[in-house]
Tab-separated table of C-alpha atoms and ligand atoms in Angstrom:
chain	number	residue	atom	x	y	z
A	1	MET	CA	9.716	15.947	-48.201
A	2	ALA	CA	13.065	17.948	-48.613
A	3	ARG	CA	13.522	19.893	-51.355
A	4	GLN	CA	16.291	19.197	-53.557
A	5	LEU	CA	19.422	21.708	-54.083
A	6	ASP	CA	19.919	22.529	-57.273
A	7	PRO	CA	23.997	22.975	-57.704
A	8	ALA	CA	24.430	26.001	-57.575
A	9	THR	CA	21.986	27.424	-55.036
A	10	ARG	CA	24.373	24.904	-52.290
A	11	ASN	CA	27.061	25.788	-53.530
A	12	ALA	CA	26.718	29.605	-52.699
A	13	LEU	CA	24.975	28.069	-49.337
A	14	VAL	CA	27.698	26.061	-48.191
A	15	GLU	CA	30.117	29.534	-49.440
A	16	ARG	CA	27.836	31.086	-47.547
A	17	VAL	CA	27.976	29.335	-44.211
A	18	ARG	CA	32.163	28.938	-44.113
A	19	PHE	CA	31.837	33.084	-44.485
A	20	TYR	CA	30.427	33.514	-41.142
A	21	ARG	CA	31.764	30.434	-39.652
A	22	ASP	CA	35.194	32.544	-40.373
A	23	LEU	CA	33.136	35.957	-38.620
A	24	GLY	CA	33.169	33.841	-35.774
A	25	LEU	CA	29.496	33.687	-36.187
A	26	THR	CA	27.630	30.265	-34.528
A	27	GLU	CA	24.789	30.566	-34.493
A	28	PHE	CA	22.151	32.813	-37.032
A	29	TYR	CA	19.068	34.566	-36.565
A	30	ARG	CA	17.691	37.462	-38.958
A	31	ARG	CA	15.351	40.277	-38.533
A	32	PRO	CA	13.476	41.195	-41.276
A	33	VAL	CA	15.560	44.061	-42.711
A	34	ASP	CA	12.984	46.612	-42.518
A	35	ALA	CA	13.050	48.023	-46.416
A	36	ALA	CA	10.607	51.253	-46.097
A	37	MET	CA	14.320	52.541	-43.685
A	38	MET	CA	16.238	51.179	-46.404
A	39	ALA	CA	15.014	52.764	-48.422
A	40	ALA	CA	14.187	55.709	-46.690
A	41	GLU	CA	16.149	58.596	-48.495
A	42	PRO	CA	19.109	60.696	-46.672
A	43	GLU	CA	18.506	64.648	-46.199
A	44	VAL	CA	20.101	65.211	-49.340
A	45	LEU	CA	21.686	69.194	-48.880
A	46	PRO	CA	22.430	70.873	-52.176
A	47	LEU	CA	25.304	69.860	-53.764
A	48	GLU	CA	27.200	72.990	-53.149
A	49	ALA	CA	26.529	73.099	-49.954
A	50	THR	CA	28.163	69.870	-49.247
A	51	PRO	CA	30.234	70.264	-45.624
A	52	ILE	CA	33.206	69.129	-45.846
A	53	ALA	CA	34.085	68.112	-42.943
A	54	ALA	CA	38.045	69.535	-41.834
A	55	ASP	CA	39.688	65.923	-41.314
A	56	ALA	CA	38.271	64.891	-44.269
A	57	ALA	CA	39.464	65.332	-47.245
A	58	SER	CA	40.784	68.987	-47.380
A	59	PRO	CA	43.761	69.097	-49.066
A	60	ASP	CA	44.573	71.666	-46.929
A	61	SER	CA	44.050	69.478	-43.305
A	62	GLN	CA	46.232	66.540	-44.607
A	63	PRO	CA	49.266	65.681	-45.010
A	64	ASN	CA	50.414	65.162	-49.107
A	65	ILE	CA	51.573	62.102	-49.856
A	66	PHE	CA	51.847	62.997	-53.450
A	67	ALA	CA	53.145	66.054	-53.121
A	68	GLU	CA	54.844	65.710	-55.986
A	69	GLU	CA	51.245	63.952	-58.226
A	70	PRO	CA	47.602	65.965	-59.230
A	71	ALA	CA	46.286	64.489	-56.439
A	72	ILE	CA	44.768	67.075	-54.604
A	73	ALA	CA	44.157	69.642	-57.832
A	74	ALA	CA	42.171	66.632	-59.055
A	75	ARG	CA	40.842	66.668	-55.638
A	76	LYS	CA	40.355	70.528	-55.698
A	77	SER	CA	37.826	69.814	-58.631
A	78	ILE	CA	35.366	66.952	-57.468
A	79	SER	CA	32.391	69.050	-56.539
A	80	ALA	CA	29.475	68.334	-59.054
A	81	PRO	CA	29.926	70.756	-62.691
A	82	PRO	CA	26.532	72.290	-62.280
A	83	GLU	CA	24.441	70.420	-64.630
A	84	ILE	CA	25.084	67.184	-62.813
A	85	ALA	CA	23.781	69.618	-59.297
A	86	ALA	CA	20.739	71.084	-60.939
A	87	ALA	CA	19.666	67.476	-62.045
A	88	VAL	CA	20.124	65.470	-58.007
A	89	SER	CA	17.444	64.405	-56.242
A	90	ALA	CA	15.520	61.022	-55.305
A	91	GLU	CA	14.270	61.226	-58.281
A	92	ASP	CA	16.301	62.432	-60.895
A	93	ARG	CA	19.836	60.340	-59.411
A	94	VAL	CA	19.165	57.879	-62.571
A	95	ALA	CA	19.672	60.568	-65.012
A	96	ALA	CA	22.326	62.021	-62.921
A	97	LEU	CA	24.433	58.991	-62.827
A	98	GLN	CA	23.661	59.332	-66.443
A	99	MET	CA	25.657	62.096	-66.756
A	100	ILE	CA	28.719	61.251	-65.648
A	101	ARG	CA	28.677	57.762	-67.124
A	102	ASP	CA	28.377	60.077	-71.168
A	103	GLU	CA	30.573	62.610	-70.174
A	104	ILE	CA	33.266	59.672	-69.377
A	105	GLY	CA	32.765	57.819	-73.219
A	106	ASP	CA	35.145	55.051	-74.122
A	107	CYS	CA	37.846	57.012	-71.728
A	108	THR	CA	40.909	57.665	-72.850
A	109	ARG	CA	42.252	59.635	-70.031
A	110	CYS	CA	44.948	57.403	-68.759
A	111	ALA	CA	47.240	55.026	-69.467
A	112	LEU	CA	44.724	51.961	-68.507
A	113	HIS	CA	42.572	52.306	-71.348
A	114	LYS	CA	45.470	50.473	-72.601
A	115	GLY	CA	44.192	47.089	-71.482
A	116	ARG	CA	41.028	47.115	-70.349
A	117	ASN	CA	38.214	45.028	-71.957
A	118	LYS	CA	34.526	46.643	-70.661
A	119	LEU	CA	35.752	50.023	-68.766
A	120	VAL	CA	33.740	49.976	-64.973
A	121	PHE	CA	31.526	52.441	-64.083
A	122	ALA	CA	29.561	50.069	-61.045
A	123	ASP	CA	26.952	48.407	-60.077
A	124	GLY	CA	24.014	48.588	-57.658
A	125	ASP	CA	20.866	51.124	-56.519
A	126	PRO	CA	21.306	54.783	-57.248
A	127	ASN	CA	19.536	55.987	-54.119
A	128	ALA	CA	21.439	53.311	-51.960
A	129	ARG	CA	21.976	54.596	-48.132
A	130	LEU	CA	25.303	52.064	-47.553
A	131	MET	CA	28.273	52.485	-50.248
A	132	PHE	CA	31.258	50.077	-51.267
A	133	VAL	CA	33.958	51.964	-52.593
A	134	GLY	CA	36.979	49.485	-54.046
A	135	GLU	CA	40.170	49.490	-55.871
A	136	GLY	CA	39.785	48.534	-59.264
A	137	PRO	CA	38.656	46.034	-61.306
A	138	GLY	CA	40.034	42.663	-61.994
A	139	ALA	CA	39.419	39.871	-64.438
A	140	ASP	CA	36.433	38.515	-64.436
A	141	GLU	CA	35.223	42.875	-63.162
A	142	ASP	CA	36.818	43.920	-67.122
A	143	ALA	CA	35.402	40.933	-69.443
A	144	GLN	CA	31.137	41.974	-67.386
A	145	GLY	CA	31.314	45.238	-67.115
A	146	LEU	CA	30.553	45.637	-63.666
A	147	PRO	CA	32.401	45.334	-60.050
A	148	PHE	CA	32.568	43.018	-57.741
A	149	VAL	CA	31.729	40.032	-59.902
A	150	GLY	CA	34.651	37.558	-59.093
A	151	LYS	CA	35.363	35.846	-55.989
A	152	ALA	CA	35.941	38.433	-54.389
A	153	GLY	CA	32.538	39.908	-55.213
A	154	GLN	CA	31.133	36.448	-53.646
A	155	LEU	CA	32.735	37.547	-50.175
A	156	LEU	CA	31.295	41.502	-50.457
A	157	ASN	CA	28.111	39.793	-51.497
A	158	ASN	CA	28.549	37.554	-48.654
A	159	MET	CA	30.015	40.604	-46.348
A	160	ILE	CA	26.494	42.651	-47.359
A	161	ALA	CA	23.719	39.631	-47.011
A	162	ALA	CA	25.883	39.497	-43.103
A	163	MET	CA	24.931	42.530	-43.136
A	164	GLY	CA	20.985	41.726	-43.690
A	165	LEU	CA	21.277	43.202	-46.772
A	166	LYS	CA	20.953	42.666	-50.736
A	167	ARG	CA	23.787	43.113	-52.719
A	168	GLU	CA	21.236	44.949	-55.338
A	169	GLN	CA	20.710	47.615	-52.265
A	170	VAL	CA	24.010	49.384	-52.087
A	171	TYR	CA	25.795	51.269	-54.618
A	172	ILE	CA	29.056	49.807	-55.705
A	173	ALA	CA	32.043	51.466	-57.044
A	174	ASN	CA	36.143	51.631	-57.441
A	175	VAL	CA	38.855	53.984	-57.296
A	176	VAL	CA	40.125	53.603	-61.340
A	177	LYS	CA	37.114	51.878	-63.321
A	178	CYS	CA	39.656	50.222	-65.910
A	179	ARG	CA	41.692	47.338	-65.105
A	180	PRO	CA	45.308	47.868	-63.720
A	181	PRO	CA	47.191	45.149	-65.632
A	182	GLY	CA	48.536	42.291	-63.724
A	183	ASN	CA	45.316	43.957	-61.228
A	184	ARG	CA	48.737	45.871	-59.877
A	185	THR	CA	47.728	48.611	-57.693
A	186	PRO	CA	46.711	52.167	-59.694
A	187	GLU	CA	49.718	54.728	-59.831
A	188	PRO	CA	48.350	57.194	-59.149
A	189	ASP	CA	48.254	59.698	-62.131
A	190	GLU	CA	45.883	57.276	-62.998
A	191	ALA	CA	44.279	57.327	-59.794
A	192	ASN	CA	44.089	60.576	-59.754
A	193	THR	CA	42.798	61.194	-62.902
A	194	CYS	CA	40.078	58.684	-62.412
A	195	THR	CA	38.518	59.909	-58.850
A	196	PRO	CA	37.173	62.555	-60.454
A	197	PHE	CA	34.202	60.365	-61.628
A	198	LEU	CA	34.111	58.730	-58.103
A	199	PHE	CA	33.369	61.639	-55.752
A	200	ARG	CA	30.779	62.579	-58.626
A	201	GLN	CA	28.727	59.172	-58.444
A	202	ILE	CA	29.592	59.801	-54.792
A	203	ASP	CA	28.459	63.673	-54.495
A	204	VAL	CA	25.000	62.721	-56.904
A	205	VAL	CA	24.177	59.092	-55.014
A	206	ARG	CA	24.967	60.620	-51.531
A	207	PRO	CA	24.688	57.668	-49.475
A	208	GLN	CA	24.470	58.066	-45.323
A	209	VAL	CA	27.547	55.548	-44.986
A	210	LEU	CA	30.976	54.936	-47.374
A	211	VAL	CA	33.032	51.614	-46.858
A	212	ALA	CA	36.387	51.763	-47.764
A	213	LEU	CA	37.459	48.934	-49.634
A	214	GLY	CA	41.665	48.369	-48.957
A	215	ALA	CA	43.824	50.815	-48.504
A	216	THR	CA	43.838	51.655	-51.869
A	217	ALA	CA	40.391	53.318	-51.999
A	218	ALA	CA	41.008	54.240	-47.742
A	219	THR	CA	43.790	56.783	-49.639
A	220	TYR	CA	41.897	58.566	-51.954
A	221	LEU	CA	38.658	58.518	-50.717
A	222	LEU	CA	40.550	59.968	-47.433
A	223	GLY	CA	43.691	62.060	-49.640
A	224	HIS	CA	46.256	60.921	-47.113
A	225	ARG	CA	48.240	58.001	-46.969
A	226	GLN	CA	47.792	55.785	-43.482
A	227	PRO	CA	47.987	52.490	-42.533
A	228	LEU	CA	44.854	50.726	-42.702
A	229	ALA	CA	45.748	50.107	-38.606
A	230	GLY	CA	45.286	53.558	-38.296
A	231	LEU	CA	42.142	53.822	-40.059
A	232	ARG	CA	39.622	50.376	-39.303
A	233	GLY	CA	37.603	50.699	-36.445
A	234	ARG	CA	35.372	53.879	-36.628
A	235	VAL	CA	33.937	56.403	-38.789
A	236	HIS	CA	35.455	59.663	-40.187
A	237	PRO	CA	33.982	62.600	-41.133
A	238	PHE	CA	33.498	63.051	-45.063
A	239	ARG	CA	32.147	65.049	-47.077
A	240	GLY	CA	28.679	65.127	-44.327
A	241	MET	CA	28.448	61.421	-45.210
A	242	GLN	CA	30.368	58.888	-42.271
A	243	LEU	CA	33.112	56.634	-44.158
A	244	ILE	CA	34.517	52.708	-42.451
A	245	VAL	CA	37.606	51.146	-44.302
A	246	THR	CA	38.009	48.218	-43.764
A	247	TYR	CA	39.869	45.085	-46.188
A	248	HIS	CA	39.770	44.382	-48.984
A	249	PRO	CA	37.774	41.161	-50.449
A	250	ALA	CA	40.235	39.500	-51.874
A	251	PHE	CA	42.904	40.072	-48.602
A	252	LEU	CA	40.221	38.643	-46.418
A	253	LEU	CA	40.261	36.114	-48.918
A	254	ARG	CA	43.933	35.852	-48.771
A	255	ASP	CA	44.255	36.206	-45.307
A	256	PRO	CA	41.026	34.583	-43.826
A	257	ARG	CA	42.277	35.067	-40.613
A	258	GLN	CA	41.336	38.847	-40.969
A	259	LYS	CA	37.670	38.327	-42.208
A	260	LYS	CA	36.349	38.878	-38.108
A	261	GLU	CA	37.964	42.623	-37.597
A	262	ALA	CA	36.335	43.191	-41.347
A	263	TRP	CA	33.382	41.911	-39.504
A	264	ALA	CA	34.295	44.138	-36.723
A	265	ASP	CA	34.464	46.843	-39.275
A	266	LEU	CA	30.584	46.110	-41.845
A	267	GLN	CA	29.001	46.360	-37.784
A	268	ILE	CA	30.370	49.888	-37.303
A	269	ALA	CA	28.345	50.944	-40.020
A	270	MET	CA	25.585	48.494	-39.846
A	271	LYS	CA	25.555	50.824	-36.391
A	272	GLU	CA	25.584	54.321	-38.732
A	273	LEU	CA	22.897	53.365	-40.878
A	274	GLY	CA	21.005	51.741	-37.862
A	275	LEU	CA	20.289	47.786	-38.646
A	276	SER	CA	20.014	44.753	-36.496
A	277	LYS	CA	22.591	41.996	-36.511
A	278	ALA	CA	21.452	39.786	-38.973
A	279	ALA	CA	23.713	37.056	-37.043
A	280	SER	CA	24.367	36.766	-33.500
A	281	SER	CA	27.686	35.148	-32.573
A	282	ARG	CA	28.068	33.578	-28.828
B	301	SF4	FE1	39.627	56.453	-68.223
B	301	SF4	FE2	39.486	55.812	-65.869
B	301	SF4	FE3	39.747	54.363	-67.742
B	301	SF4	FE4	41.288	55.939	-66.621
B	301	SF4	S1	40.633	54.369	-65.435
B	301	SF4	S2	41.195	55.781	-68.943
B	301	SF4	S3	40.888	57.620	-65.991
B	301	SF4	S4	37.462	55.489	-66.715
């Protein structure tokens, strides 16, 4: 007898199938993801010796779109402090991230603290080989204190599942950790105040592949503003990691036609990670 699904599971499956259909995927198979491969440790370089690609984050090699802003000053101070650098190892990443969280504390460093309910630090596996960076918390995230838990989060979960992974296998953070009023784009001074913490998180997790979700994440990770179209579809060397830029799930909810483009970007990430396709298209 066919097993009855509870409504929540059924709705999640329906949503998942819709998502695959939007990607243009109409025929499915799933090769088992090699769990050992996903758990494998990437080479961990000493933080202070991390090579910074010439085209990635160097303030000297990038046009500064925030010439009047403290953006570059913030970026110069992104290297992990000695106590964190000393703490980082495969075993101590959790502790190192907790140190960063403790340092953030009940943060009032920028104006965004005034409207927040919960500060959103991050979610996921501190040893992940794949990390997503979004823009900032929305209403659901602000209420729960976790990134990407609203509708955009459901879509991100589907994107991760399409890669053959589970959300718990990746690490997710945002440019700013407090919700901008009305979900507006963070102001440069807000993002510049908050991103040093994000960079420390990245330094601790040291994923092999970093996916910037949307223009804000791409701008503050790469250190310069450029239309998304010019950044998508390729790998950007980034502090010894590979950075891939794609659309923010919230944008994909507004314009589902772009999901195929986002899927193409995620396939680049999968290739870098050595993941086989979770689904095939005709
Ligand atoms: Fe602090 Fe970042 Fe929140 Fe601003 S957004 S108050 S810098 S944690």
